[in-house]
Structure formats: C-alpha cells, structure tokens
Amino acid sequence: MGQTKLTDSQIHDLVIVEKFSAVLSLTGTTLIITSFLSIKSFRKLSSTLIFYASFSNVLSNVAHLVGVSGIHAGRNSVLCQGQGFLQQSFMPADVLWSLAMAINVYLALFHHYDAASLMKLNRIYLIVCYGLPFVPAFVCLFISSKHRGKIYGDATLWCWISTEWGTLRITTFYGPIWIAMLTTIIIYILVGNMIFKKHRELRSLSYGEGHLSGRNNQPFSGRKTTEVQISSSTQQGRGHYGSSANNNLPPPDTAARINQYSITISSLPPDQESQHPRPSPIPQAAADNRFRIGGVDNLTWAYTKCAALFAASLLITWVPSSANRVYSLVAVGTVSYPLAALSAFVLPLQGFWNSIIYFTTSRAACKEAWNSRPRMRRNSRPGMRGNKSHIRLSSVGSKHQGTESMIELSTNKPSRSS
C-alpha cells in the first residue's frame, strides 16, 4: 500500500541499499577500466563500448554514494546541485550506449559493416551519448522560480529534479530513456527475425539436399597431409671476450649453449596417408554451424549476444524505476515503499551488470591474462634441449567452401641434461 511519506527508518534502510549497490558497481567498473587499459586482449569491438559506458557509471555512482547528504546540505548548496547534475547527465548515458551497440549490430547484419568501419563510429557515439544528456542537465543548473525554486532539489533519496518540477522528470529524463530503449528493442526484433530466417534457410540447404560426399562416398576425400618435423640440438658456442661490453659473459669453458633447429617438411603420397592417424572428417552441417550460426559469422554473433545482454541489463535497471515514477504520477501524493526499495537497489547497479557482461563475453581474454605470466616463466626455464616437435597439418577443402585448416600438435617429452 502507498503512504504519504517515507519514514526516517525507511529512508535510512534505502540509503544503505543504494550505497551497497553503488559500491558493487564501482568495483565492477574499476575492473573494466583497469583491464581494458592494461591488457590488449580485452580491447575487442564488443568491449570497447562497455568501456566507454563505464565512465558514466562511475560518475553516476559517485552521486549515489553522496546519498541524502546533498539534501541535508540544502537545496542551493553546491553538493546538492552537483549531485542533481551528475544524476541527470550520466544516468541516461548507459541507455544511449546500449542503443549505440544495437545500431552497430544492425549495421553489421543489414549493411555488412566490418569491425574497422564500426570502430570509426565510436567518436560519434561519444559525442551523442555524453553530449545529449549533458545539455539539459547543464541548463537545469541555471533555471529557478520564485515559487518552485531551483530545479534540482529534494528527491527523497538524493538531489535530483524536485517534485515541484515533476513534469521535467518525464520530458527530460524518462521520456528520452524509454524512446531509446524502445528503439533498441525494435532493432533486436528485426535482428532476431533476420537470424531466424537465415537459420531456416541454412537448415534447408544442409539437410534438404542430403550429405555431400566425395570420391568413394567419403566426404572431403581431397585431403592433403604435410608433415613437419622440428628438432633441436645443442652445440657449444664461444663468444668474443675481452671487450668492456662483454665483461659479464661466462669464461670460455662455460660458454652458453646455443640451440640449433633443423626443419624437415615432407608431403605424403595418397597411398601412405592411411598409415598415419588423422582427424575425423567434419560433416558439412557441423562445419557450417561452427563458422556461421544462422547465416551470421561468429564475430558478429558474439557481438550481437553481448549487445543483447547489455540491453537486457538495462531493462532490469529501468523497469522498477519507471514503474515507481508512473505510480507517483497516478497516485499523486503517495509513495510506494516496495517500488522505492527496488529503485534504490537496481538503479546504481548498471556498472555491476556491465562488468558481468564484459568479463563473461571476454572469457578467452581472461584465460589468456591469467595464464600469460606462468607460461612465460615456464618457457624461459634453462636446460630445455633435445626437443622434437611433430606437427601434422591437414587441410580440408571442398568445392563450395573455403579451406579450413586443422592443426594437431604433439610434442615429445623433452630430455633434460643431468
């Protein structure tokens, strides 16, 4: 049931929930910014826009951490006005970045934009996503009325557009947000419909015409096998001594070992290929699905999933807050504590959801970052010699598809000097 005003204990509880969510988001956005700047493998197309959106999450979470302190400082205080400006300027930016990701998906699928072309749009997205909310938020700092006072004022849990200026909450905040989200949803409906049609066409081509077969009813019988043998031997090498630049070198009797590699490449005749194990043929339908999902290449498909998850997180963030706003307009003069609690919990969590999506869609980069330093130390250990690697390259070709290379690498256990 609604109540005319929240009690002090209720406000205190909501402030704790709000700050807890803000700390979670700040932690997530800090990890996003740090990993993106320090590790090159995280700088993918799908991660770049989330990285740009993280700065709006940081600034809006700073406003949430201020909490009711802005209200207690007074309506005309710098703290209250600054908190209201941060809320108005950077909270809608996340929705605009979600729209930018949806536009990228649309351009990639319907207009065949590649990654380089999409990256060129980032400058435009930066101007639009941060510039559009900034203009009304900045103008609101200088508008006031004798009867209603400044626009930014008491909004129960923080300083924002006060209840006296309630119509501006819809026209300058929630209205543009829902227009952007509705546009995003429409784009994903179009994308989903296109992927469904392509997938249906692909299934009809893969299964309606039967399995392709080559000579002797064996698929991909045009296999060619090349064997590469790499062996290393240890030789004693003597450096030049006596110069000042080489004073730190060991004496000749303990000269450094230099690994010499010899490489032998041979192509097996077709009658001998059967004597060597080789990977089983890949059915054409499986190969199609490996590289194209519903007629969409893997890079575009991965970006589409990331963008769709980003949009879904915004729905979780903004639906409770919008419901709370609609309730306050319908039931004038009343407050819903459950809706207020949901708003206080989900609104600051935008950065947290973004970090979950960022690291979930960058699992390969996370594994590479985790294993890079141990692998470097393991590869740099001395005493590794006599290594012999056997690389088997097997190429599969068909008349209607490009060539796919499958590589099997088996390394003999290295011998160590005693």
Coordinates of C-alpha atoms in Angstrom, one line a residue, residues 44 46 293 296-308 361:
K44 CA 37.6 -6.0 -28.6
S46 CA 32.1 -5.6 -28.1
I293 CA 25.3 -19.5 -36.8
V296 CA 25.8 -15.0 -39.2
D297 CA 29.6 -15.2 -38.8
N298 CA 30.9 -15.9 -35.3
L299 CA 32.3 -12.4 -34.7
T300 CA 29.0 -10.7 -35.5
W301 CA 27.1 -13.4 -33.5
A302 CA 29.3 -12.8 -30.4
Y303 CA 28.9 -9.1 -30.7
T304 CA 25.1 -9.5 -31.0
K305 CA 24.9 -11.6 -27.9
C306 CA 27.0 -9.1 -25.9
A307 CA 24.8 -6.2 -27.1
A308 CA 21.6 -8.1 -26.3
T361 CA 31.9 -12.3 -23.0

